[in-house]
mmCIF file of C-alpha atoms in Angstrom:
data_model
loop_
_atom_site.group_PDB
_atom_site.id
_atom_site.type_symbol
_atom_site.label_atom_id
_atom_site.label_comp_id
_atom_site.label_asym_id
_atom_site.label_seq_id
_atom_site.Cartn_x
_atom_site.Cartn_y
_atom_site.Cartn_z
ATOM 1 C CA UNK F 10 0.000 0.000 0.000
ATOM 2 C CA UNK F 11 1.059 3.397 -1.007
ATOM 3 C CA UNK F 12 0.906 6.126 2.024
ATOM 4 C CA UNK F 13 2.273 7.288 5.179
ATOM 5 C CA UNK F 14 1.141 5.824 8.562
ATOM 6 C CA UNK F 15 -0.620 8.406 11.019
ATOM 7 C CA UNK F 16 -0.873 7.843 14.716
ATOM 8 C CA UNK F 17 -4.191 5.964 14.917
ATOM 9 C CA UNK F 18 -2.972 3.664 12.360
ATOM 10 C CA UNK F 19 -4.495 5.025 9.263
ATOM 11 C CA UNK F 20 -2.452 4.693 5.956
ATOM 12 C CA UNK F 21 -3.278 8.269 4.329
ATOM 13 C CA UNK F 22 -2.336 8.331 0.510
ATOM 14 C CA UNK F 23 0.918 9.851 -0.331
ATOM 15 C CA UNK F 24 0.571 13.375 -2.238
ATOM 16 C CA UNK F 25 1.249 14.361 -5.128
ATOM 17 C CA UNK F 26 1.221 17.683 -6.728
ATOM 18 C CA UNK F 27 0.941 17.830 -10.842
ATOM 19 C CA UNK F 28 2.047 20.870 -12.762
ATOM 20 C CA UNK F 29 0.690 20.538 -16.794
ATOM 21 C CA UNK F 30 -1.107 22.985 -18.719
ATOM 22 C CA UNK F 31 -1.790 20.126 -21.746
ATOM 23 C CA UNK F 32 -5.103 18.750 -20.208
ATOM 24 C CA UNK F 33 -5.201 15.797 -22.498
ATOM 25 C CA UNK F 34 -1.251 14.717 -20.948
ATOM 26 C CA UNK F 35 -2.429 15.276 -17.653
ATOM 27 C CA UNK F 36 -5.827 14.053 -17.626
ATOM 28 C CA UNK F 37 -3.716 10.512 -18.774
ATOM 29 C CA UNK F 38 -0.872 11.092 -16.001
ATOM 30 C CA UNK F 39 -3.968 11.853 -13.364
ATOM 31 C CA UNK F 40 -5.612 8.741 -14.028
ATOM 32 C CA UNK F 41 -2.579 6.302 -13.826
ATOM 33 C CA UNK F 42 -1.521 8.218 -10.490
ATOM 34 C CA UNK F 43 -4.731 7.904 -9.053
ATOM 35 C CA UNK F 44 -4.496 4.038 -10.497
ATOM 36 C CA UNK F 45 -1.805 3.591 -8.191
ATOM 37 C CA UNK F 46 -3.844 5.117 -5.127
ATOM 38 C CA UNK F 47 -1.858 8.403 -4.127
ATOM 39 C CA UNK F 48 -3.821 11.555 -3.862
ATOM 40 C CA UNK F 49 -3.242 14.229 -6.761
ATOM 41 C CA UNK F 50 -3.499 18.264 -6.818
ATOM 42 C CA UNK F 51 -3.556 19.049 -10.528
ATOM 43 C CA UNK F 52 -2.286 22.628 -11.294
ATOM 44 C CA UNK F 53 -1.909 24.573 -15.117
ATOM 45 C CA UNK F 54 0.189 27.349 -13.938
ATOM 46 C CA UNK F 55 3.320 28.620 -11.432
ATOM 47 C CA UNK F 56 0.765 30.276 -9.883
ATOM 48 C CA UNK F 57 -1.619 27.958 -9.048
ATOM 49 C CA UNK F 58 1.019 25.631 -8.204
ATOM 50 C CA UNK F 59 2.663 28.014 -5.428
ATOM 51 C CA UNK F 60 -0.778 28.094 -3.868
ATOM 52 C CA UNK F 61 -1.185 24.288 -3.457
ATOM 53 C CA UNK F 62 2.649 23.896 -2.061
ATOM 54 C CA UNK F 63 1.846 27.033 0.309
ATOM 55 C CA UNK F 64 -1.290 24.601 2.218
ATOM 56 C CA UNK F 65 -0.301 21.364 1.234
ATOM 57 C CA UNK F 66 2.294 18.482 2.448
ATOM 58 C CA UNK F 67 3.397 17.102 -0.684
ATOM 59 C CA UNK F 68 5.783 14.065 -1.450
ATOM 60 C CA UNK F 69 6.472 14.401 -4.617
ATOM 61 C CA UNK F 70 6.123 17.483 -7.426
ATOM 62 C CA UNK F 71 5.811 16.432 -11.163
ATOM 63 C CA UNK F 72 6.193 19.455 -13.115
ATOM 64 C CA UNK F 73 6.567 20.363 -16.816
ATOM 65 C CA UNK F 74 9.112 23.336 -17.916
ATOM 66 C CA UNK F 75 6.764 25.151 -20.216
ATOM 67 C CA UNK F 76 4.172 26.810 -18.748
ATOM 68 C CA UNK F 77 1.638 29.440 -19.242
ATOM 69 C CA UNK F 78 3.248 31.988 -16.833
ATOM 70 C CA UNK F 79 6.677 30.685 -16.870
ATOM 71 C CA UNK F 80 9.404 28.112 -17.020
ATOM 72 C CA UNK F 81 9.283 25.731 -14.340
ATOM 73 C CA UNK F 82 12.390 25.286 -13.387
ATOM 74 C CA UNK F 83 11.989 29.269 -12.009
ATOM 75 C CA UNK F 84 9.443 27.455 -8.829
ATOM 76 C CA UNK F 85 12.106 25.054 -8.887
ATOM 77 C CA UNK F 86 14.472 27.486 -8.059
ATOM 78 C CA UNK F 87 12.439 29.369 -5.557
ATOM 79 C CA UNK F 88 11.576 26.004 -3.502
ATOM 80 C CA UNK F 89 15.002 25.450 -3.269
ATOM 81 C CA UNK F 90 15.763 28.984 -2.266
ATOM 82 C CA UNK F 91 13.366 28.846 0.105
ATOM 83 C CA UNK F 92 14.659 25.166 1.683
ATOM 84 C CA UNK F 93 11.653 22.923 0.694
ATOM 85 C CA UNK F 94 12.750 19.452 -0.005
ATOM 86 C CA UNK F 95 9.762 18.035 -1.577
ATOM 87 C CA UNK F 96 11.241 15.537 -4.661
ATOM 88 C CA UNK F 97 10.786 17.746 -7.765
ATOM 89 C CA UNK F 98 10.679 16.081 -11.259
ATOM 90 C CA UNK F 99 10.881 17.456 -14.324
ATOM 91 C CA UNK F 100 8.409 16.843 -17.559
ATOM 92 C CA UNK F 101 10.055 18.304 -20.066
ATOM 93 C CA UNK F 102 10.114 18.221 -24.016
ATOM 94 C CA UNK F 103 13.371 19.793 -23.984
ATOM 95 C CA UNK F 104 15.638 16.853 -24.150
ATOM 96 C CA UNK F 105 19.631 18.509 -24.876
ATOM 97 C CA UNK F 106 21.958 17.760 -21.972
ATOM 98 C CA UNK F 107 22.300 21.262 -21.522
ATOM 99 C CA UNK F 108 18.685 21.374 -20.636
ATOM 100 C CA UNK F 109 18.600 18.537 -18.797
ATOM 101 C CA UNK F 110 21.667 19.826 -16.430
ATOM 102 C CA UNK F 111 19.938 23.022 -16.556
ATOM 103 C CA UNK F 112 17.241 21.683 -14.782
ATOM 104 C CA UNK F 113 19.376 19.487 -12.395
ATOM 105 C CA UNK F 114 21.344 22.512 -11.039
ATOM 106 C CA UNK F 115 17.889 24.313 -10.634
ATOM 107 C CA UNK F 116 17.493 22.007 -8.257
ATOM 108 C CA UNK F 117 15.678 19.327 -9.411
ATOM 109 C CA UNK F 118 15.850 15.720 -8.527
ATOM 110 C CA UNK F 119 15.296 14.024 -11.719
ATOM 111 C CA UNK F 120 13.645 14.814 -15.522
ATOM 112 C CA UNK F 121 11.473 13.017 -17.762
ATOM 113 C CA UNK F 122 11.523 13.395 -21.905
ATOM 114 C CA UNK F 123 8.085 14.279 -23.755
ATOM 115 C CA UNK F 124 6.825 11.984 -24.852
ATOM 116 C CA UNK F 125 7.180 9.663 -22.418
ATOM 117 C CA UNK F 126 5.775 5.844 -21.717
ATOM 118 C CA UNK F 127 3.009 5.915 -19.337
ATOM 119 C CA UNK F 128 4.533 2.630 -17.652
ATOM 120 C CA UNK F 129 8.183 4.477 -17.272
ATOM 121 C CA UNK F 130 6.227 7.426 -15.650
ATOM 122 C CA UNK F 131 4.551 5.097 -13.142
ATOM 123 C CA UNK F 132 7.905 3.051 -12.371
ATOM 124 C CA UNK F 133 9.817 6.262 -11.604
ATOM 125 C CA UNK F 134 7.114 7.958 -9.447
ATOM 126 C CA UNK F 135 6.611 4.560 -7.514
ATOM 127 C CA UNK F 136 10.658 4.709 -7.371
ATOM 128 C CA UNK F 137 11.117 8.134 -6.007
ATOM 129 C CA UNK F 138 8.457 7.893 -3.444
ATOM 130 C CA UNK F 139 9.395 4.021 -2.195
ATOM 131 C CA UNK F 140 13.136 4.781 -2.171
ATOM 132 C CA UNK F 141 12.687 8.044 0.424
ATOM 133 C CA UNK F 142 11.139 5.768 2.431
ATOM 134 C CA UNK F 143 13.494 2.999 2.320
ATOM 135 C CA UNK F 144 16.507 5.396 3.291
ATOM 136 C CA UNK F 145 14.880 7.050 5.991
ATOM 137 C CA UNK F 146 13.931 3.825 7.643
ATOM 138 C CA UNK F 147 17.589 2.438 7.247
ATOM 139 C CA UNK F 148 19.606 4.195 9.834
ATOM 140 C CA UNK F 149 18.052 7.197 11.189
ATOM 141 C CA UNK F 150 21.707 8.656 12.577
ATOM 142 C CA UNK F 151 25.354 8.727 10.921
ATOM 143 C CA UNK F 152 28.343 10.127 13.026
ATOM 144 C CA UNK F 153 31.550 10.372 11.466
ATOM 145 C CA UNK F 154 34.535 13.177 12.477
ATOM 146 C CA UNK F 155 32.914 16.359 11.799
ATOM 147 C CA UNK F 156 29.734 15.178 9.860
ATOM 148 C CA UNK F 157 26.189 14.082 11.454
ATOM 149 C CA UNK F 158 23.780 13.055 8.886
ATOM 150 C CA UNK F 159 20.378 12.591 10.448
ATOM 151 C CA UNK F 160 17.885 10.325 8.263
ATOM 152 C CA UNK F 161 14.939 11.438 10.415
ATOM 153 C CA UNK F 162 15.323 15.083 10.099
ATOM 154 C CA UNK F 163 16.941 15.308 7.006
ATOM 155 C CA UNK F 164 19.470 17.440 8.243
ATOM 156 C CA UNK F 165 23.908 17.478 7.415
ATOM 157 C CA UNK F 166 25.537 19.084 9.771
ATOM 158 C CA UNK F 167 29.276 19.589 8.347
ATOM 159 C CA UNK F 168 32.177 20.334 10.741
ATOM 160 C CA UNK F 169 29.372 22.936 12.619
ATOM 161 C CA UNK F 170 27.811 23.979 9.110
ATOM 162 C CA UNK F 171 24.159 23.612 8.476
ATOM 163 C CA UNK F 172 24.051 22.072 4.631
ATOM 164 C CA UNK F 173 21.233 23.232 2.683
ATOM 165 C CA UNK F 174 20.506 19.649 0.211
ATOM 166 C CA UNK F 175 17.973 19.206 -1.998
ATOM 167 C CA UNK F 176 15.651 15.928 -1.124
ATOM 168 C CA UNK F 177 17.938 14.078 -3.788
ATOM 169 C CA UNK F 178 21.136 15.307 -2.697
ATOM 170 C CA UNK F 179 20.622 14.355 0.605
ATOM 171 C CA UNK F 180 19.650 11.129 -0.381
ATOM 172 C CA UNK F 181 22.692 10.512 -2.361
ATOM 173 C CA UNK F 182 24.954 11.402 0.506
ATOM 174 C CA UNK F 183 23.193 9.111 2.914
ATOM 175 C CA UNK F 184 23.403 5.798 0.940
ATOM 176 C CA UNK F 185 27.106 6.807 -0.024
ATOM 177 C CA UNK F 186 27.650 7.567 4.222
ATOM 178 C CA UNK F 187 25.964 4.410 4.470
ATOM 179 C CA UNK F 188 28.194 1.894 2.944
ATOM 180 C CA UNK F 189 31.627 4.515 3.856
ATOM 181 C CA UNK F 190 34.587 3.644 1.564
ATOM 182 C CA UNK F 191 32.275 1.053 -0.658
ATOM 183 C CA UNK F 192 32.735 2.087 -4.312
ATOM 184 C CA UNK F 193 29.480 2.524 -6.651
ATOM 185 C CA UNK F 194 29.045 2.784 -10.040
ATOM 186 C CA UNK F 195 26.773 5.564 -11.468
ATOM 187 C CA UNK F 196 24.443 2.743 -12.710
ATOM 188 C CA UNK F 197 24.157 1.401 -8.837
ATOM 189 C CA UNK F 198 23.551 4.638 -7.645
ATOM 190 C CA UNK F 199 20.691 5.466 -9.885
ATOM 191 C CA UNK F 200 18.837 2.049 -9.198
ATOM 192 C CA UNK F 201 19.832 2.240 -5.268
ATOM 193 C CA UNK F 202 19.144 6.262 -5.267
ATOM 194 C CA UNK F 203 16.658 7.113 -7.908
ATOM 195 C CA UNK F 204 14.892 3.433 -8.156
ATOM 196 C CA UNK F 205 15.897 3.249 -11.617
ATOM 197 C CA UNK F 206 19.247 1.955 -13.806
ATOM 198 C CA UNK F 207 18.172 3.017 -17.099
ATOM 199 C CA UNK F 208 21.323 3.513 -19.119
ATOM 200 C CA UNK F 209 21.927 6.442 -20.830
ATOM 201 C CA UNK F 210 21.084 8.297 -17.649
ATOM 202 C CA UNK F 211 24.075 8.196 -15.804
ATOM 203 C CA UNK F 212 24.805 11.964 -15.825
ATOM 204 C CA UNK F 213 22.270 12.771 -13.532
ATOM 205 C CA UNK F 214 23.799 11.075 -10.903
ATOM 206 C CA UNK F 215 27.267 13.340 -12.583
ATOM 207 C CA UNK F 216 25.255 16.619 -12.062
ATOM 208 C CA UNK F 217 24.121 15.685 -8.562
ATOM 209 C CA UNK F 218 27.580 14.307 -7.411
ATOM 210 C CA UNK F 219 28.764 17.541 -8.593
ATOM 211 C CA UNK F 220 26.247 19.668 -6.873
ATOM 212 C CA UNK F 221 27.126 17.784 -3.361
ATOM 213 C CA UNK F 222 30.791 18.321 -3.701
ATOM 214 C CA UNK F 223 30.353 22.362 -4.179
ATOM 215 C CA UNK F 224 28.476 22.228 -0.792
ATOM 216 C CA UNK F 225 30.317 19.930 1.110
ATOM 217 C CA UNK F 226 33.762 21.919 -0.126
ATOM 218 C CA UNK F 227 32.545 25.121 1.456
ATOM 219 C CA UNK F 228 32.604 23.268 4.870
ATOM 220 C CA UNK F 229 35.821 21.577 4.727
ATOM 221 C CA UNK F 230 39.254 21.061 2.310
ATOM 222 C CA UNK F 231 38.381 17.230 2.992
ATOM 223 C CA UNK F 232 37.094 15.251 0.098
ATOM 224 C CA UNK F 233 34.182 13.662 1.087
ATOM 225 C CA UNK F 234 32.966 12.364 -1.811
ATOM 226 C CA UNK F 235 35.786 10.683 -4.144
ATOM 227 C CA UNK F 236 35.533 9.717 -7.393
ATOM 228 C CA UNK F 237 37.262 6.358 -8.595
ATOM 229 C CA UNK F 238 38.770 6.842 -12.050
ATOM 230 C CA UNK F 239 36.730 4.218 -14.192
ATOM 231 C CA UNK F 240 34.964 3.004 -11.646
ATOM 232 C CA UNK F 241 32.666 5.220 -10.004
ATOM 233 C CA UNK F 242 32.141 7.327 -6.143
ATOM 234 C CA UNK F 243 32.926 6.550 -2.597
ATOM 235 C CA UNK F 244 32.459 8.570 0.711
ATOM 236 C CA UNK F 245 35.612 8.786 2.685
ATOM 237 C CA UNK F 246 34.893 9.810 6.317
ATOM 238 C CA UNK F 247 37.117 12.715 7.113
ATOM 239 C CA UNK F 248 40.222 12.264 9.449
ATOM 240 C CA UNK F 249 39.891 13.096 12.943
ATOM 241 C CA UNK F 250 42.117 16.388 12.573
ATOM 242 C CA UNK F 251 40.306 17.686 9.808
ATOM 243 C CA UNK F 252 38.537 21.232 9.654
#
């Protein structure tokens, strides 16, 4: 069953929030959502969809770039500006890499091609939503010389340094924390991270490594996050004398 458990026991649906201005697309994406029992706030415009975030808890945001009052990726900046976590995917017909990245360093956690398979749509939305879950439950508190990563709070705390993640970023940091000095290939981390190994993908998990590193470098000279010529990324727990 798809939802989170309240205290009386209830499963409530998990919530999602759709942002598509081509009724016929997301009429079809509305139905299989619905088809796979989470609860769905359907918006047309950045406007409408700042509304819904402002009152709602939402677990995941599917949102296309072009939109009547603007490109998406500007509310994906702001929610990132203004520290909300909330998974963020991109539906997009723009499909260079330079878009993609574009999109990535906005802040989003992952992107989507128009047109798109129905069934791919459904795998990566169940992926996204079952994999937060899965790291949260897994160990709620890391401790390593410097660096506290809390699973439950979703909060890195870097040699006295609040880190401002996105949901994805965060989650890439705790599975890497979570297997410390374990090499992964870009392929693993996209099926352990995103849900998904599709090939051809792999420089998502580039952009997002990327993105980490530029935080985590502000807080300390140590190299947290390695890269293995050939191979793929490690986390190296910093030394006990480093700053």
């Amino acid at each position: 069953m798809n939802g989170n458990t309240k205290n009386n026991g209830h499963v409530s649906p998990q919530h999602i929030l759709l942002v598509e201005d081509e009724q016929d697309l997301a009429k079809l994406i509305i139905l299989n959502l619905k088809a796979l029992n989470y609860s769905v706030d359907h918006a047309t415009t950045l406007k409408q969809a700042m509304q819904i975030i402002e009152h709602k808890k939402l677990d995941l945001i599917l949102m296309d770039r072009m939109l009547p009052d603007g490109d998406g990726i500007m509310l994906c900046q702001q929610l990132r500006q203004a520290q909300k976590q909330v998974p963020i995917m991109l539906l997009t017909a723009k499909d260079s890499e330079a878009d993609i990245v574009l999109g990535l360093e906005a802040g989003a956690d992952d992107y989507l091609v128009k047109p798109f398979s129905v069934l791919e749509l459904r795998a990566r939305v169940k992926a996204h939503l079952r994999r937060g879950q899965i790291l949260h439950n897994h160990q709620q508190q890391l401790d390593f010389n410097g660096v506290s990563i809390n699973a439950s709070t979703r909060e890195v705390l870097a040699f006295n340094n609040a880190l401002e993640l996105t949901a994805r970023e965060f989650d890439l940091l705790l599975f890497l924390a979570q297997h410390p000095l374990q090499v992964f290939s870009r392929l693993q981390l996209l099926e352990a991270v995103w849900g998904y190994n599709y090939s051809g993908y792999e420089h998502t998990v580039n952009s997002h490594i990327n993105r980490l590193r530029n935080k985590l470098s502000r807080c300390s000279e140590h190299d947290l996050v390695k890269t293995v010529w050939g191979v793929g990324y490690k986390f190296s727990p910093p030394e006990a004398h480093a700053h």
